[in-house]
Amino acid sequence: MKKVVKNNVSWVGKVDWELRTFHGEELSTHRGSSYNSYLLEEEKTVLIDTVWLPFAEEFVTNLATEIDLNKIDYIVVNHGEVDHSGSLPALMKRIPQTPIYCTANAVKSLKGQYHQDWNFRVVKTGDQLDVGNGKKLIFVEMAMLHWPDSMATFLTQDNVLFSNDAFGQHYATEMLFNDLVDSCELYGEAIKYYANILTPFSAMLRKKLAEIAALNLTIDIIATSHGALWRQNPLQIVEKYAQWANDYQENQITILYDTMWNGTKTMAERIAEGIALADPAVVVKMFNVAKTDDNDLITEVFKSKTVVVGSPTVSNSVLHSTVGIIHLMKELKFRNKKAAAFGCSGWSGEGVKVLNELLTGAGFTLIGDGMRNLWNPDAAAQQEAVEYGKVIAKG
Ligand code: FEO
């Protein structure tokens, strides 16, 4: 149902409380999500984005109870990904001639996905669309945040920035605004979203934030396409993004390990002990990667200055869970982070070397050659692991 965002701007999206994975099975969404679509009813009626394909019929039916669909003058597509454009085919069956304002790349993605030659109107940064009552929509291309077709749209006078994926969170809520939800949950999901989706585009994001700042827009509400809208101090999330986009790290060291018979786990525990002894101020966290959600691990990697990875040697290599998480770390192009490796072995013992190569290939700077232990760590080996932790703490 329609909810007022501000004056004649309403939310007409879908809250998806059941969603537990996104991008297929690639991204966990423990707190669900929402697909935020907006209706602007000035002299002109404008729909900004739609909702994910499975909710298309529900979306169009609900929208038709709020307004006569034929009264929609313009549709704005800020981003062609199916979670926002998925209801277009159902909607366009009802209003096939309605102009769709989007970037040139969005035309490519929409045609590629839906094979329709709708009435596209290509826009670029600075283009404006008059919506009446003295208000305009101003378009801002947001290429690679996070697709080449991404765009934001600003509504003058009401000062609402429809930012699409940027500044969003996979967070189901009926409360709509940031000041009405649990801020720990909100920030937990916002940082997870950034870490897992936007990290590779941080350099572009830094430039885009500077470009938006130079426009000197007064922003009263940031209306994202997922999760809660930023109404109370909306620039707080822009400031956070500026920090996150700047090779973000906290004073945290995270140990990621997998283990077969607990030898490598024992080493992990002693290394954590050594880190805490050497630097009581550092936050040390330890996770068995085979038992922990990958995307939650990536959020911890994002916050870390150093990541310590451990695996026993298996078949001249390492346990696949550790390869999987390092692959994600590489894909996300983390910068300015250190790493160290460790692991037990019974025979040949190549595991640490394999981890070193993987971590270097993922862009991490190694602290030393790593620690390898033959068989289960005895008292001396455990003390060596404590000392190794102290070395890691000092970086
Ligand atoms: Fe929320 Fe890139 O789609």
GROMACS .gro file of C-alpha atoms and ligand atoms in nm:
model
  398
    1MET     CA    1   0.000   0.000   0.000
    2LYS     CA    2   0.099   0.358  -0.068
    3LYS     CA    3   0.296   0.534   0.208
    4VAL     CA    4   0.377   0.905   0.209
    5VAL     CA    5   0.747   0.986   0.177
    6LYS     CA    6   0.709   1.362   0.153
    7ASN     CA    7   0.434   1.587   0.013
    8ASN     CA    8   0.331   1.425  -0.317
    9VAL     CA    9   0.598   1.156  -0.313
   10SER     CA   10   0.479   0.810  -0.205
   11TRP     CA   11   0.638   0.469  -0.160
   12VAL     CA   12   0.461   0.200  -0.363
   13GLY     CA   13   0.717  -0.081  -0.333
   14LYS     CA   14   0.723  -0.429  -0.184
   15VAL     CA   15   0.867  -0.543   0.148
   16ASP     CA   16   1.010  -0.895   0.110
   17TRP     CA   17   1.033  -1.035   0.463
   18GLU     CA   18   1.105  -1.389   0.340
   19LEU     CA   19   1.410  -1.315   0.125
   20ARG     CA   20   1.715  -1.500   0.257
   21THR     CA   21   1.944  -1.492  -0.048
   22PHE     CA   22   1.993  -1.243  -0.328
   23HIS     CA   23   2.178  -1.253  -0.661
   24GLY     CA   24   2.076  -1.619  -0.678
   25GLU     CA   25   2.238  -1.782  -0.376
   26GLU     CA   26   2.544  -1.553  -0.376
   27LEU     CA   27   2.444  -1.299  -0.112
   28SER     CA   28   2.278  -1.373   0.222
   29THR     CA   29   1.994  -1.146   0.331
   30HIS     CA   30   1.920  -1.251   0.690
   31ARG     CA   31   1.679  -0.964   0.746
   32GLY     CA   32   1.493  -0.979   0.414
   33SER     CA   33   1.482  -0.676   0.187
   34SER     CA   34   1.250  -0.434   0.014
   35TYR     CA   35   1.217  -0.315  -0.343
   36ASN     CA   36   1.134   0.052  -0.315
   37SER     CA   37   0.928   0.201  -0.593
   38TYR     CA   38   0.808   0.561  -0.576
   39LEU     CA   39   0.512   0.749  -0.715
   40LEU     CA   40   0.530   1.122  -0.772
   41GLU     CA   41   0.194   1.296  -0.818
   42GLU     CA   42   0.252   1.654  -0.925
   43GLU     CA   43   0.101   1.808  -1.240
   44LYS     CA   44   0.275   1.513  -1.399
   45THR     CA   45   0.257   1.165  -1.253
   46VAL     CA   46   0.587   0.979  -1.242
   47LEU     CA   47   0.674   0.626  -1.134
   48ILE     CA   48   1.035   0.578  -1.022
   49ASP     CA   49   1.152   0.215  -1.048
   50THR     CA   50   0.937  -0.094  -0.996
   51VAL     CA   51   0.983  -0.416  -0.792
   52TRP     CA   52   1.129  -0.764  -0.841
   53LEU     CA   53   0.974  -0.994  -1.101
   54PRO     CA   54   0.800  -1.242  -0.860
   55PHE     CA   55   0.592  -0.954  -0.725
   56ALA     CA   56   0.510  -0.799  -1.065
   57GLU     CA   57   0.139  -0.883  -1.078
   58GLU     CA   58   0.090  -0.782  -0.712
   59PHE     CA   59   0.274  -0.457  -0.779
   60VAL     CA   60   0.070  -0.363  -1.085
   61THR     CA   61  -0.258  -0.460  -0.917
   62ASN     CA   62  -0.176  -0.252  -0.609
   63LEU     CA   63  -0.061   0.043  -0.817
   64ALA     CA   64  -0.385   0.030  -1.016
   65THR     CA   65  -0.583   0.061  -0.692
   66GLU     CA   66  -0.390   0.379  -0.606
   67ILE     CA   67  -0.405   0.554  -0.944
   68ASP     CA   68  -0.539   0.513  -1.293
   69LEU     CA   69  -0.232   0.362  -1.462
   70ASN     CA   70  -0.309   0.568  -1.773
   71LYS     CA   71  -0.236   0.879  -1.569
   72ILE     CA   72   0.132   0.784  -1.540
   73ASP     CA   73   0.308   1.036  -1.763
   74TYR     CA   74   0.664   0.914  -1.718
   75ILE     CA   75   0.851   0.616  -1.580
   76VAL     CA   76   1.205   0.661  -1.449
   77VAL     CA   77   1.426   0.353  -1.444
   78ASN     CA   78   1.728   0.427  -1.228
   79HIS     CA   79   1.875   0.079  -1.280
   80GLY     CA   80   1.788  -0.215  -1.502
   81GLU     CA   81   1.863  -0.501  -1.263
   82VAL     CA   82   1.562  -0.727  -1.228
   83ASP     CA   83   1.493  -0.645  -0.862
   84HIS     CA   84   1.392  -0.295  -0.978
   85SER     CA   85   1.286  -0.343  -1.337
   86GLY     CA   86   1.122  -0.686  -1.306
   87SER     CA   87   0.767  -0.549  -1.301
   88LEU     CA   88   0.811  -0.338  -1.614
   89PRO     CA   89   0.687  -0.605  -1.858
   90ALA     CA   90   0.362  -0.647  -1.663
   91LEU     CA   91   0.321  -0.272  -1.627
   92MET     CA   92   0.406  -0.190  -1.988
   93LYS     CA   93   0.144  -0.435  -2.110
   94ARG     CA   94  -0.108  -0.198  -1.951
   95ILE     CA   95   0.055   0.132  -2.059
   96PRO     CA   96   0.279   0.043  -2.355
   97GLN     CA   97   0.345   0.394  -2.486
   98THR     CA   98   0.457   0.552  -2.157
   99PRO     CA   99   0.804   0.704  -2.193
  100ILE     CA  100   1.080   0.541  -1.988
  101TYR     CA  101   1.360   0.777  -1.878
  102CYS     CA  102   1.689   0.597  -1.821
  103THR     CA  103   2.056   0.592  -1.919
  104ALA     CA  104   2.181   0.462  -2.254
  105ASN     CA  105   2.323   0.159  -2.073
  106ALA     CA  106   1.987   0.095  -1.907
  107VAL     CA  107   1.829   0.073  -2.254
  108LYS     CA  108   2.082  -0.200  -2.333
  109SER     CA  109   2.010  -0.390  -2.011
  110LEU     CA  110   1.630  -0.357  -2.038
  111LYS     CA  111   1.629  -0.464  -2.404
  112GLY     CA  112   1.868  -0.748  -2.322
  113GLN     CA  113   1.652  -0.879  -2.043
  114TYR     CA  114   1.299  -0.820  -2.169
  115HIS     CA  115   1.342  -0.800  -2.550
  116GLN     CA  116   1.098  -0.510  -2.577
  117ASP     CA  117   1.133  -0.189  -2.772
  118TRP     CA  118   0.964   0.040  -2.525
  119ASN     CA  119   0.946   0.419  -2.559
  120PHE     CA  120   1.293   0.490  -2.416
  121ARG     CA  121   1.412   0.846  -2.348
  122VAL     CA  122   1.785   0.841  -2.284
  123VAL     CA  123   1.911   1.084  -2.020
  124LYS     CA  124   2.253   1.177  -1.887
  125THR     CA  125   2.388   1.370  -1.588
  126GLY     CA  126   2.231   1.713  -1.557
  127ASP     CA  127   1.929   1.643  -1.779
  128GLN     CA  128   1.604   1.763  -1.628
  129LEU     CA  129   1.239   1.668  -1.652
  130ASP     CA  130   0.969   1.918  -1.557
  131VAL     CA  131   0.700   1.756  -1.341
  132GLY     CA  132   0.491   2.068  -1.281
  133ASN     CA  133   0.419   2.279  -0.973
  134GLY     CA  134   0.765   2.430  -1.022
  135LYS     CA  135   0.940   2.100  -0.955
  136LYS     CA  136   1.190   1.914  -1.168
  137LEU     CA  137   1.363   1.581  -1.173
  138ILE     CA  138   1.738   1.606  -1.229
  139PHE     CA  139   1.921   1.293  -1.342
  140VAL     CA  140   2.269   1.194  -1.223
  141GLU     CA  141   2.447   0.900  -1.386
  142MET     CA  142   2.595   0.664  -1.127
  143ALA     CA  143   2.786   0.431  -1.359
  144MET     CA  144   2.934   0.129  -1.177
  145LEU     CA  145   2.740   0.200  -0.859
  146HIS     CA  146   2.697  -0.076  -0.909
  147TRP     CA  147   2.611  -0.143  -1.275
  148PRO     CA  148   2.711   0.060  -1.582
  149ASP     CA  149   2.344   0.161  -1.618
  150SER     CA  150   2.291   0.292  -1.263
  151MET     CA  151   2.148   0.639  -1.214
  152ALA     CA  152   2.011   0.858  -0.935
  153THR     CA  153   1.725   1.106  -0.969
  154PHE     CA  154   1.682   1.423  -0.763
  155LEU     CA  155   1.348   1.594  -0.705
  156THR     CA  156   1.386   1.969  -0.659
  157GLN     CA  157   1.195   2.166  -0.393
  158ASP     CA  158   1.115   1.848  -0.198
  159ASN     CA  159   1.489   1.770  -0.207
  160VAL     CA  160   1.448   1.396  -0.236
  161LEU     CA  161   1.737   1.199  -0.386
  162PHE     CA  162   1.620   0.869  -0.534
  163SER     CA  163   1.957   0.697  -0.506
  164ASN     CA  164   1.863   0.345  -0.615
  165ASP     CA  165   2.107   0.080  -0.480
  166ALA     CA  166   2.353   0.335  -0.339
  167PHE     CA  167   2.305   0.393   0.036
  168GLY     CA  168   2.060   0.099   0.056
  169GLN     CA  169   2.041  -0.207   0.276
  170HIS     CA  170   1.885  -0.550   0.246
  171TYR     CA  171   1.656  -0.484   0.539
  172ALA     CA  172   1.284  -0.559   0.551
  173THR     CA  173   1.091  -0.299   0.747
  174GLU     CA  174   0.742  -0.157   0.746
  175MET     CA  175   0.875   0.155   0.916
  176LEU     CA  176   1.010   0.318   0.600
  177PHE     CA  177   1.248   0.571   0.762
  178ASN     CA  178   1.588   0.541   0.930
  179ASP     CA  179   1.476   0.722   1.246
  180LEU     CA  180   1.206   0.459   1.305
  181VAL     CA  181   1.422   0.146   1.288
  182ASP     CA  182   1.696  -0.009   1.503
  183SER     CA  183   2.007   0.181   1.400
  184CYS     CA  184   2.243  -0.109   1.486
  185GLU     CA  185   2.049  -0.338   1.252
  186LEU     CA  186   2.033  -0.065   0.989
  187TYR     CA  187   2.407   0.004   0.995
  188GLY     CA  188   2.485  -0.368   1.014
  189GLU     CA  189   2.298  -0.421   0.689
  190ALA     CA  190   2.429  -0.101   0.528
  191ILE     CA  191   2.793  -0.196   0.585
  192LYS     CA  192   2.728  -0.555   0.473
  193TYR     CA  193   2.573  -0.418   0.153
  194TYR     CA  194   2.871  -0.191   0.091
  195ALA     CA  195   3.131  -0.457   0.174
  196ASN     CA  196   2.976  -0.727  -0.042
  197ILE     CA  197   2.853  -0.525  -0.338
  198LEU     CA  198   3.020  -0.186  -0.362
  199THR     CA  199   3.378  -0.244  -0.242
  200PRO     CA  200   3.520  -0.306  -0.593
  201PHE     CA  201   3.382   0.029  -0.708
  202SER     CA  202   3.520   0.239  -0.420
  203ALA     CA  203   3.748   0.452  -0.640
  204MET     CA  204   3.456   0.542  -0.867
  205LEU     CA  205   3.239   0.606  -0.564
  206ARG     CA  206   3.492   0.856  -0.425
  207LYS     CA  207   3.474   1.054  -0.751
  208LYS     CA  208   3.096   1.033  -0.764
  209LEU     CA  209   3.056   1.155  -0.404
  210ALA     CA  210   3.277   1.455  -0.490
  211GLU     CA  211   3.068   1.519  -0.802
  212ILE     CA  212   2.744   1.507  -0.604
  213ALA     CA  213   2.890   1.737  -0.336
  214ALA     CA  214   2.986   1.987  -0.610
  215LEU     CA  215   2.622   2.006  -0.720
  216ASN     CA  216   2.546   2.171  -0.383
  217LEU     CA  217   2.211   2.001  -0.357
  218THR     CA  218   2.013   2.030  -0.038
  219ILE     CA  219   1.912   1.673   0.038
  220ASP     CA  220   1.624   1.621   0.281
  221ILE     CA  221   1.561   1.254   0.210
  222ILE     CA  222   1.769   0.984   0.046
  223ALA     CA  223   1.514   0.743  -0.095
  224THR     CA  224   1.706   0.422  -0.158
  225SER     CA  225   1.578   0.129  -0.358
  226HIS     CA  226   1.633  -0.121  -0.072
  227GLY     CA  227   1.558  -0.094   0.299
  228ALA     CA  228   1.496   0.217   0.505
  229LEU     CA  229   1.499   0.571   0.363
  230TRP     CA  230   1.744   0.817   0.518
  231ARG     CA  231   1.526   1.100   0.655
  232GLN     CA  232   1.691   1.188   0.985
  233ASN     CA  233   2.032   1.340   0.909
  234PRO     CA  234   2.037   1.186   0.560
  235LEU     CA  235   2.396   1.289   0.497
  236GLN     CA  236   2.515   1.051   0.771
  237ILE     CA  237   2.514   0.765   0.522
  238VAL     CA  238   2.693   0.978   0.260
  239GLU     CA  239   2.964   1.050   0.518
  240LYS     CA  240   2.984   0.678   0.601
  241TYR     CA  241   3.017   0.594   0.232
  242ALA     CA  242   3.301   0.846   0.206
  243GLN     CA  243   3.481   0.656   0.487
  244TRP     CA  244   3.398   0.312   0.349
  245ALA     CA  245   3.514   0.409   0.000
  246ASN     CA  246   3.854   0.516   0.133
  247ASP     CA  247   4.020   0.173   0.182
  248TYR     CA  248   3.824   0.136   0.503
  249GLN     CA  249   3.958  -0.052   0.802
  250GLU     CA  250   3.910  -0.058   1.176
  251ASN     CA  251   4.155  -0.170   1.442
  252GLN     CA  252   4.047  -0.529   1.386
  253ILE     CA  253   4.230  -0.852   1.303
  254THR     CA  254   4.018  -1.141   1.183
  255ILE     CA  255   4.124  -1.505   1.186
  256LEU     CA  256   3.952  -1.723   0.927
  257TYR     CA  257   4.025  -2.093   0.951
  258ASP     CA  258   3.896  -2.436   0.871
  259THR     CA  259   4.011  -2.747   1.051
  260MET     CA  260   3.987  -3.127   1.019
  261TRP     CA  261   4.097  -3.262   1.358
  262ASN     CA  262   4.124  -2.932   1.549
  263GLY     CA  263   4.502  -2.888   1.513
  264THR     CA  264   4.460  -2.579   1.296
  265LYS     CA  265   4.180  -2.459   1.525
  266THR     CA  266   4.416  -2.482   1.824
  267MET     CA  267   4.671  -2.276   1.634
  268ALA     CA  268   4.400  -2.017   1.555
  269GLU     CA  269   4.313  -1.990   1.924
  270ARG     CA  270   4.676  -1.943   2.028
  271ILE     CA  271   4.735  -1.685   1.750
  272ALA     CA  272   4.429  -1.491   1.873
  273GLU     CA  273   4.573  -1.505   2.225
  274GLY     CA  274   4.906  -1.369   2.102
  275ILE     CA  275   4.741  -1.083   1.910
  276ALA     CA  276   4.540  -0.982   2.219
  277LEU     CA  277   4.850  -1.000   2.441
  278ALA     CA  278   5.053  -0.781   2.206
  279ASP     CA  279   4.780  -0.525   2.143
  280PRO     CA  280   4.495  -0.520   2.398
  281ALA     CA  281   4.324  -0.245   2.196
  282VAL     CA  282   4.287  -0.449   1.879
  283VAL     CA  283   3.958  -0.628   1.815
  284VAL     CA  284   4.036  -0.995   1.745
  285LYS     CA  285   3.768  -1.212   1.590
  286MET     CA  286   3.791  -1.574   1.489
  287PHE     CA  287   3.562  -1.770   1.257
  288ASN     CA  288   3.549  -2.125   1.126
  289VAL     CA  289   3.481  -2.037   0.763
  290ALA     CA  290   3.306  -2.367   0.693
  291LYS     CA  291   3.052  -2.288   0.965
  292THR     CA  292   2.998  -1.918   0.896
  293ASP     CA  293   2.805  -1.726   0.632
  294ASP     CA  294   3.045  -1.605   0.359
  295ASN     CA  295   2.892  -1.258   0.332
  296ASP     CA  296   2.907  -1.203   0.707
  297LEU     CA  297   3.274  -1.303   0.687
  298ILE     CA  298   3.331  -1.051   0.407
  299THR     CA  299   3.184  -0.778   0.628
  300GLU     CA  300   3.442  -0.872   0.893
  301VAL     CA  301   3.720  -0.873   0.632
  302PHE     CA  302   3.603  -0.528   0.521
  303LYS     CA  303   3.644  -0.398   0.878
  304SER     CA  304   3.984  -0.562   0.929
  305LYS     CA  305   4.334  -0.427   0.887
  306THR     CA  306   4.474  -0.782   0.880
  307VAL     CA  307   4.320  -1.117   0.791
  308VAL     CA  308   4.483  -1.438   0.915
  309VAL     CA  309   4.385  -1.750   0.722
  310GLY     CA  310   4.446  -2.106   0.837
  311SER     CA  311   4.395  -2.449   0.685
  312PRO     CA  312   4.546  -2.791   0.729
  313THR     CA  313   4.722  -2.934   0.427
  314VAL     CA  314   4.493  -3.168   0.233
  315SER     CA  315   4.602  -3.344  -0.086
  316ASN     CA  316   4.893  -3.100  -0.129
  317SER     CA  317   4.651  -2.809  -0.096
  318VAL     CA  318   4.401  -2.657   0.149
  319LEU     CA  319   4.038  -2.705   0.254
  320HIS     CA  320   3.807  -2.565  -0.012
  321SER     CA  321   3.621  -2.336   0.229
  322THR     CA  322   3.935  -2.125   0.269
  323VAL     CA  323   3.982  -2.105  -0.110
  324GLY     CA  324   3.620  -1.994  -0.145
  325ILE     CA  325   3.646  -1.704   0.098
  326ILE     CA  326   3.980  -1.589  -0.048
  327HIS     CA  327   3.818  -1.598  -0.394
  328LEU     CA  328   3.546  -1.360  -0.265
  329MET     CA  329   3.814  -1.139  -0.108
  330LYS     CA  330   3.993  -1.122  -0.444
  331GLU     CA  331   3.674  -1.053  -0.637
  332LEU     CA  332   3.592  -0.760  -0.408
  333LYS     CA  333   3.936  -0.601  -0.466
  334PHE     CA  334   4.013  -0.509  -0.106
  335ARG     CA  335   4.303  -0.269  -0.079
  336ASN     CA  336   4.556  -0.176   0.187
  337LYS     CA  337   4.505  -0.487   0.401
  338LYS     CA  338   4.760  -0.733   0.537
  339ALA     CA  339   4.736  -1.108   0.567
  340ALA     CA  340   4.910  -1.404   0.726
  341ALA     CA  341   4.872  -1.781   0.687
  342PHE     CA  342   4.902  -2.085   0.911
  343GLY     CA  343   4.807  -2.447   0.927
  344CYS     CA  344   4.884  -2.798   1.047
  345SER     CA  345   4.995  -3.088   0.834
  346GLY     CA  346   5.084  -3.451   0.886
  347TRP     CA  347   5.290  -3.521   0.577
  348SER     CA  348   5.384  -3.292   0.291
  349GLY     CA  349   5.263  -2.957   0.432
  350GLU     CA  350   5.207  -2.731   0.128
  351GLY     CA  351   4.897  -2.565   0.277
  352VAL     CA  352   5.062  -2.249   0.409
  353LYS     CA  353   5.244  -2.193   0.078
  354VAL     CA  354   4.914  -2.235  -0.109
  355LEU     CA  355   4.741  -1.985   0.121
  356ASN     CA  356   5.027  -1.738   0.081
  357GLU     CA  357   4.994  -1.753  -0.296
  358LEU     CA  358   4.616  -1.714  -0.284
  359LEU     CA  359   4.633  -1.421  -0.042
  360THR     CA  360   4.900  -1.244  -0.246
  361GLY     CA  361   4.693  -1.300  -0.559
  362ALA     CA  362   4.395  -1.146  -0.381
  363GLY     CA  363   4.592  -0.825  -0.325
  364PHE     CA  364   4.686  -0.871   0.040
  365THR     CA  365   5.035  -0.792   0.175
  366LEU     CA  366   5.181  -1.085   0.365
  367ILE     CA  367   5.320  -1.056   0.717
  368GLY     CA  368   5.604  -1.310   0.707
  369ASP     CA  369   5.602  -1.654   0.549
  370GLY     CA  370   5.331  -1.797   0.773
  371MET     CA  371   5.337  -2.065   1.041
  372ARG     CA  372   5.332  -2.432   0.957
  373ASN     CA  373   5.302  -2.701   1.224
  374LEU     CA  374   5.370  -3.073   1.185
  375TRP     CA  375   5.094  -3.287   1.341
  376ASN     CA  376   4.902  -3.156   1.641
  377PRO     CA  377   5.059  -2.851   1.807
  378ASP     CA  378   5.233  -2.948   2.133
  379ALA     CA  379   5.303  -2.700   2.414
  380ALA     CA  380   5.607  -2.557   2.234
  381ALA     CA  381   5.420  -2.521   1.906
  382GLN     CA  382   5.127  -2.356   2.084
  383GLN     CA  383   5.367  -2.107   2.242
  384GLU     CA  384   5.515  -2.048   1.897
  385ALA     CA  385   5.163  -1.971   1.772
  386VAL     CA  386   5.117  -1.719   2.057
  387GLU     CA  387   5.444  -1.553   1.951
  388TYR     CA  388   5.331  -1.559   1.588
  389GLY     CA  389   5.012  -1.381   1.698
  390LYS     CA  390   5.227  -1.111   1.860
  391VAL     CA  391   5.417  -1.064   1.532
  392ILE     CA  392   5.088  -1.035   1.340
  393ALA     CA  393   4.958  -0.778   1.589
  394LYS     CA  394   5.261  -0.561   1.522
  395GLY     CA  395   5.196  -0.595   1.147
  396FEO    FE1  396   1.907  -0.360  -0.624
  396FEO    FE2  397   2.155  -0.364  -0.851
  396FEO     O1  398   1.985  -0.398  -0.788
   0.00000   0.00000   0.00000
